[in-house]
């Protein structure tokens, strides 16, 4: 990985780019993952590279759902494994969620490498190697574990493709997505749509989970029942608008 100086004004963004590129070299991230990261970066620019109010609103509801779930699962793909393996493990540990590798460009080698990478980051068990159940999809993301995604009541699917998100929702699951594009099919179909960078979102969620774990069950239930996903998505879009207005004012000045 290229050494990015910490005082570089675009440090976080460049570091993320290096991590995804390193993921490709390690065989963890798909080559298509580079394109996905680039798409994400452009939306992050428009959002202002911050966790917005609407993102934090969705992240709080998502953590409540994970804490109340009977069989919560965090689905990991090649980009998430490269960008935030420790944060995935931390969130799973605090919420009691299982971790399952689920890939669009699936190969047995990639699944193996990602599992080993997550274990090196502290995970004790990672599902996904020998999928024994199938979702009603025509691509490899259908291959899931009967102990994990297949029977999960709450699934966190960062950087998802809309297809599987829709299927999981139709199966009656609470589907939490993390996608910087508030207009994507994923964001529009999920139960809880977090419009934030996966690195920031997972960090925020791990912190929130630590605090919210001490709250009464009724408080967590209240957070979920009062949560309005349309409000979260509309909020994300208007936060982009507001940010662009500020940028216009700066350019005009
Ligand atoms: O590892 P695999 O084989 O499962 O493949 C994973 C990728 C990500 C390549 C695959 O799922 C894919 O092609 O995804 P898409 O359709 O490009 O969608 C990725 C979405 O995630 C886009 O809407 C991006 O804006 C968004 N995104 C990209 N990077 C980030 C992000 N959202 C949050 N944080 C990011 N760092």
Short mmCIF file of N, CA and C and ligand atoms in Angstrom, two decimals, residues 16 20 28-44 76-81 83 101-107 110 114 141 158-162 178-187 194-201, ligand 1:
data_model
loop_
_atom_site.label_atom_id
_atom_site.label_comp_id
_atom_site.label_asym_id
_atom_site.label_seq_id
_atom_site.Cartn_x
_atom_site.Cartn_y
_atom_site.Cartn_z
N UNK A 16 -8.80 4.86 1.92
CA UNK A 16 -9.84 3.89 1.54
C UNK A 16 -9.53 3.33 0.15
N UNK A 20 -8.86 -0.67 -0.87
CA UNK A 20 -9.61 -1.44 -1.87
C UNK A 20 -8.63 -1.98 -2.93
N UNK A 28 -8.93 -10.51 -2.44
CA UNK A 28 -10.13 -10.41 -1.60
C UNK A 28 -11.24 -9.66 -2.35
N UNK A 29 -10.85 -8.55 -2.94
CA UNK A 29 -11.81 -7.67 -3.60
C UNK A 29 -11.82 -7.97 -5.10
N UNK A 30 -13.01 -7.90 -5.69
CA UNK A 30 -13.10 -8.13 -7.13
C UNK A 30 -12.61 -6.89 -7.86
N UNK A 31 -12.20 -7.06 -9.09
CA UNK A 31 -11.76 -5.92 -9.89
C UNK A 31 -12.92 -4.93 -10.05
N UNK A 32 -14.13 -5.47 -10.11
CA UNK A 32 -15.32 -4.61 -10.22
C UNK A 32 -15.50 -3.77 -8.96
N UNK A 33 -14.92 -4.25 -7.86
CA UNK A 33 -15.00 -3.54 -6.59
C UNK A 33 -14.36 -2.15 -6.67
N UNK A 34 -13.38 -2.00 -7.57
CA UNK A 34 -12.73 -0.70 -7.75
C UNK A 34 -13.73 0.30 -8.34
N UNK A 35 -14.54 -0.19 -9.26
CA UNK A 35 -15.55 0.70 -9.87
C UNK A 35 -16.59 1.09 -8.81
N UNK A 36 -17.00 0.09 -8.03
CA UNK A 36 -17.99 0.35 -6.98
C UNK A 36 -17.45 1.42 -6.01
N UNK A 37 -16.18 1.30 -5.64
CA UNK A 37 -15.57 2.27 -4.72
C UNK A 37 -15.58 3.67 -5.34
N UNK A 38 -15.28 3.74 -6.64
CA UNK A 38 -15.28 5.04 -7.33
C UNK A 38 -16.67 5.66 -7.33
N UNK A 39 -17.68 4.83 -7.55
CA UNK A 39 -19.06 5.34 -7.52
C UNK A 39 -19.37 5.88 -6.12
N UNK A 40 -18.96 5.12 -5.13
CA UNK A 40 -19.19 5.53 -3.75
C UNK A 40 -18.51 6.85 -3.44
N UNK A 41 -17.24 6.98 -3.89
CA UNK A 41 -16.48 8.21 -3.64
C UNK A 41 -17.21 9.43 -4.19
N UNK A 42 -17.80 9.29 -5.39
CA UNK A 42 -18.45 10.49 -5.96
C UNK A 42 -19.67 10.88 -5.14
N UNK A 43 -20.43 9.89 -4.67
CA UNK A 43 -21.57 10.25 -3.81
C UNK A 43 -21.10 10.84 -2.49
N UNK A 44 -19.96 10.34 -1.99
CA UNK A 44 -19.45 10.87 -0.73
C UNK A 44 -19.09 12.35 -0.87
N UNK A 76 -20.87 -9.97 4.30
CA UNK A 76 -19.62 -9.29 3.93
C UNK A 76 -19.25 -9.63 2.49
N UNK A 77 -18.93 -8.60 1.71
CA UNK A 77 -18.41 -8.84 0.35
C UNK A 77 -16.95 -8.37 0.28
N UNK A 78 -16.40 -8.38 -0.94
CA UNK A 78 -14.97 -8.09 -1.09
C UNK A 78 -14.58 -6.67 -0.74
N UNK A 79 -15.48 -5.71 -0.98
CA UNK A 79 -15.16 -4.31 -0.65
C UNK A 79 -15.18 -4.08 0.86
N UNK A 80 -16.20 -4.64 1.51
CA UNK A 80 -16.32 -4.45 2.96
C UNK A 80 -15.14 -5.12 3.67
N UNK A 81 -14.76 -6.30 3.19
CA UNK A 81 -13.63 -7.02 3.81
C UNK A 81 -12.35 -6.21 3.69
N UNK A 83 -12.18 -2.83 3.28
CA UNK A 83 -12.27 -1.49 3.89
C UNK A 83 -12.37 -1.50 5.41
N UNK A 101 -19.90 -14.49 4.61
CA UNK A 101 -19.36 -13.98 3.35
C UNK A 101 -20.35 -14.34 2.24
N UNK A 102 -20.74 -13.33 1.47
CA UNK A 102 -21.68 -13.55 0.38
C UNK A 102 -21.23 -12.68 -0.79
N UNK A 103 -20.91 -13.31 -1.91
CA UNK A 103 -20.28 -12.58 -3.01
C UNK A 103 -21.07 -12.61 -4.30
N UNK A 104 -20.99 -11.51 -5.01
CA UNK A 104 -21.60 -11.44 -6.34
C UNK A 104 -20.69 -12.15 -7.34
N UNK A 105 -19.39 -11.82 -7.31
CA UNK A 105 -18.41 -12.46 -8.20
C UNK A 105 -17.76 -13.59 -7.40
N UNK A 106 -18.52 -14.61 -7.14
CA UNK A 106 -18.08 -15.64 -6.20
C UNK A 106 -17.07 -16.63 -6.80
N UNK A 107 -15.98 -16.84 -6.04
CA UNK A 107 -15.12 -17.99 -6.32
C UNK A 107 -14.79 -18.58 -4.96
N UNK A 110 -11.84 -16.74 -3.34
CA UNK A 110 -12.15 -15.44 -2.72
C UNK A 110 -12.86 -15.63 -1.38
N UNK A 114 -11.33 -14.22 2.11
CA UNK A 114 -12.06 -13.23 2.91
C UNK A 114 -12.29 -13.78 4.32
N UNK A 141 -25.11 -14.72 -5.60
CA UNK A 141 -25.47 -14.19 -4.28
C UNK A 141 -26.62 -14.99 -3.67
N UNK A 158 -24.02 -4.37 3.71
CA UNK A 158 -23.35 -3.17 3.19
C UNK A 158 -22.95 -3.36 1.72
N UNK A 159 -23.03 -2.29 0.94
CA UNK A 159 -22.69 -2.30 -0.50
C UNK A 159 -23.38 -3.43 -1.24
N UNK A 160 -24.68 -3.38 -1.19
CA UNK A 160 -25.50 -4.46 -1.72
C UNK A 160 -25.86 -4.23 -3.18
N UNK A 161 -26.26 -5.30 -3.87
CA UNK A 161 -26.93 -5.07 -5.15
C UNK A 161 -28.42 -5.22 -4.87
N UNK A 162 -29.21 -4.34 -5.50
CA UNK A 162 -30.63 -4.21 -5.17
C UNK A 162 -31.42 -5.51 -5.24
N UNK A 178 -26.13 -0.31 3.69
CA UNK A 178 -25.25 0.86 3.77
C UNK A 178 -24.83 1.15 2.34
N UNK A 179 -25.27 2.26 1.81
CA UNK A 179 -25.00 2.60 0.41
C UNK A 179 -24.99 4.12 0.30
N UNK A 180 -23.89 4.65 -0.23
CA UNK A 180 -23.77 6.11 -0.33
C UNK A 180 -24.73 6.72 -1.35
N UNK A 181 -25.32 5.88 -2.19
CA UNK A 181 -26.26 6.39 -3.18
C UNK A 181 -27.70 6.27 -2.66
N UNK A 182 -28.31 7.42 -2.30
CA UNK A 182 -29.67 7.33 -1.75
C UNK A 182 -30.71 6.96 -2.81
N UNK A 183 -30.30 7.05 -4.10
CA UNK A 183 -31.24 6.77 -5.19
C UNK A 183 -31.14 5.34 -5.70
N UNK A 184 -30.19 4.57 -5.17
CA UNK A 184 -30.00 3.20 -5.69
C UNK A 184 -31.23 2.34 -5.37
N UNK A 185 -31.39 1.26 -6.13
CA UNK A 185 -32.50 0.34 -5.86
C UNK A 185 -32.37 -0.23 -4.46
N UNK A 186 -31.11 -0.48 -4.07
CA UNK A 186 -30.85 -1.00 -2.72
C UNK A 186 -31.44 -0.06 -1.67
N UNK A 187 -31.05 1.23 -1.76
CA UNK A 187 -31.53 2.18 -0.75
C UNK A 187 -33.04 2.28 -0.76
N UNK A 194 -29.10 3.07 5.21
CA UNK A 194 -28.09 3.98 5.76
C UNK A 194 -27.31 4.58 4.59
N UNK A 195 -27.44 5.89 4.40
CA UNK A 195 -26.72 6.56 3.32
C UNK A 195 -25.46 7.18 3.94
N UNK A 196 -24.41 6.39 3.94
CA UNK A 196 -23.16 6.81 4.59
C UNK A 196 -22.04 5.94 4.03
N UNK A 197 -20.80 6.38 4.23
CA UNK A 197 -19.68 5.54 3.84
C UNK A 197 -19.61 4.34 4.77
N UNK A 198 -19.36 3.18 4.23
CA UNK A 198 -19.36 1.96 5.04
C UNK A 198 -18.36 2.04 6.20
N UNK A 199 -17.25 2.71 5.97
CA UNK A 199 -16.23 2.83 7.01
C UNK A 199 -16.75 3.67 8.17
N UNK A 200 -17.37 4.81 7.85
CA UNK A 200 -17.91 5.65 8.92
C UNK A 200 -19.11 4.97 9.58
N UNK A 201 -19.99 4.41 8.74
CA UNK A 201 -21.23 3.83 9.28
C UNK A 201 -20.93 2.69 10.26
O1 LIG B 1 -17.27 -8.69 -3.63
P1 LIG B 1 -18.40 -8.97 -4.57
O2 LIG B 1 -18.02 -9.96 -5.64
O3 LIG B 1 -19.66 -9.38 -3.88
O4 LIG B 1 -18.75 -7.60 -5.35
C1 LIG B 1 -19.10 -6.46 -4.60
C2 LIG B 1 -19.43 -5.24 -5.49
C3 LIG B 1 -19.42 -4.02 -4.58
C4 LIG B 1 -18.40 -5.08 -6.58
C5 LIG B 1 -20.82 -5.45 -6.11
O5 LIG B 1 -21.76 -5.66 -5.09
C6 LIG B 1 -21.22 -4.28 -6.98
O6 LIG B 1 -20.97 -4.27 -8.18
O7 LIG B 1 -21.84 -3.30 -6.36
P2 LIG B 1 -22.46 -2.04 -7.16
O8 LIG B 1 -23.65 -2.47 -7.93
O9 LIG B 1 -21.36 -1.28 -7.83
O10 LIG B 1 -23.01 -1.18 -5.96
C7 LIG B 1 -22.20 -0.65 -5.03
C8 LIG B 1 -22.97 0.48 -4.32
O11 LIG B 1 -22.26 0.75 -3.15
C9 LIG B 1 -23.04 1.78 -5.14
O12 LIG B 1 -24.33 2.36 -5.01
C10 LIG B 1 -21.99 2.69 -4.48
O13 LIG B 1 -22.36 4.04 -4.50
C11 LIG B 1 -21.97 2.15 -3.08
N1 LIG B 1 -20.65 2.27 -2.44
C12 LIG B 1 -19.43 2.07 -2.99
N2 LIG B 1 -18.45 2.25 -2.09
C13 LIG B 1 -19.06 2.54 -0.92
C14 LIG B 1 -20.47 2.55 -1.13
N3 LIG B 1 -21.34 2.80 -0.15
C15 LIG B 1 -20.84 3.01 1.08
N4 LIG B 1 -19.50 3.03 1.35
C16 LIG B 1 -18.59 2.80 0.40
N5 LIG B 1 -17.29 2.82 0.67
#
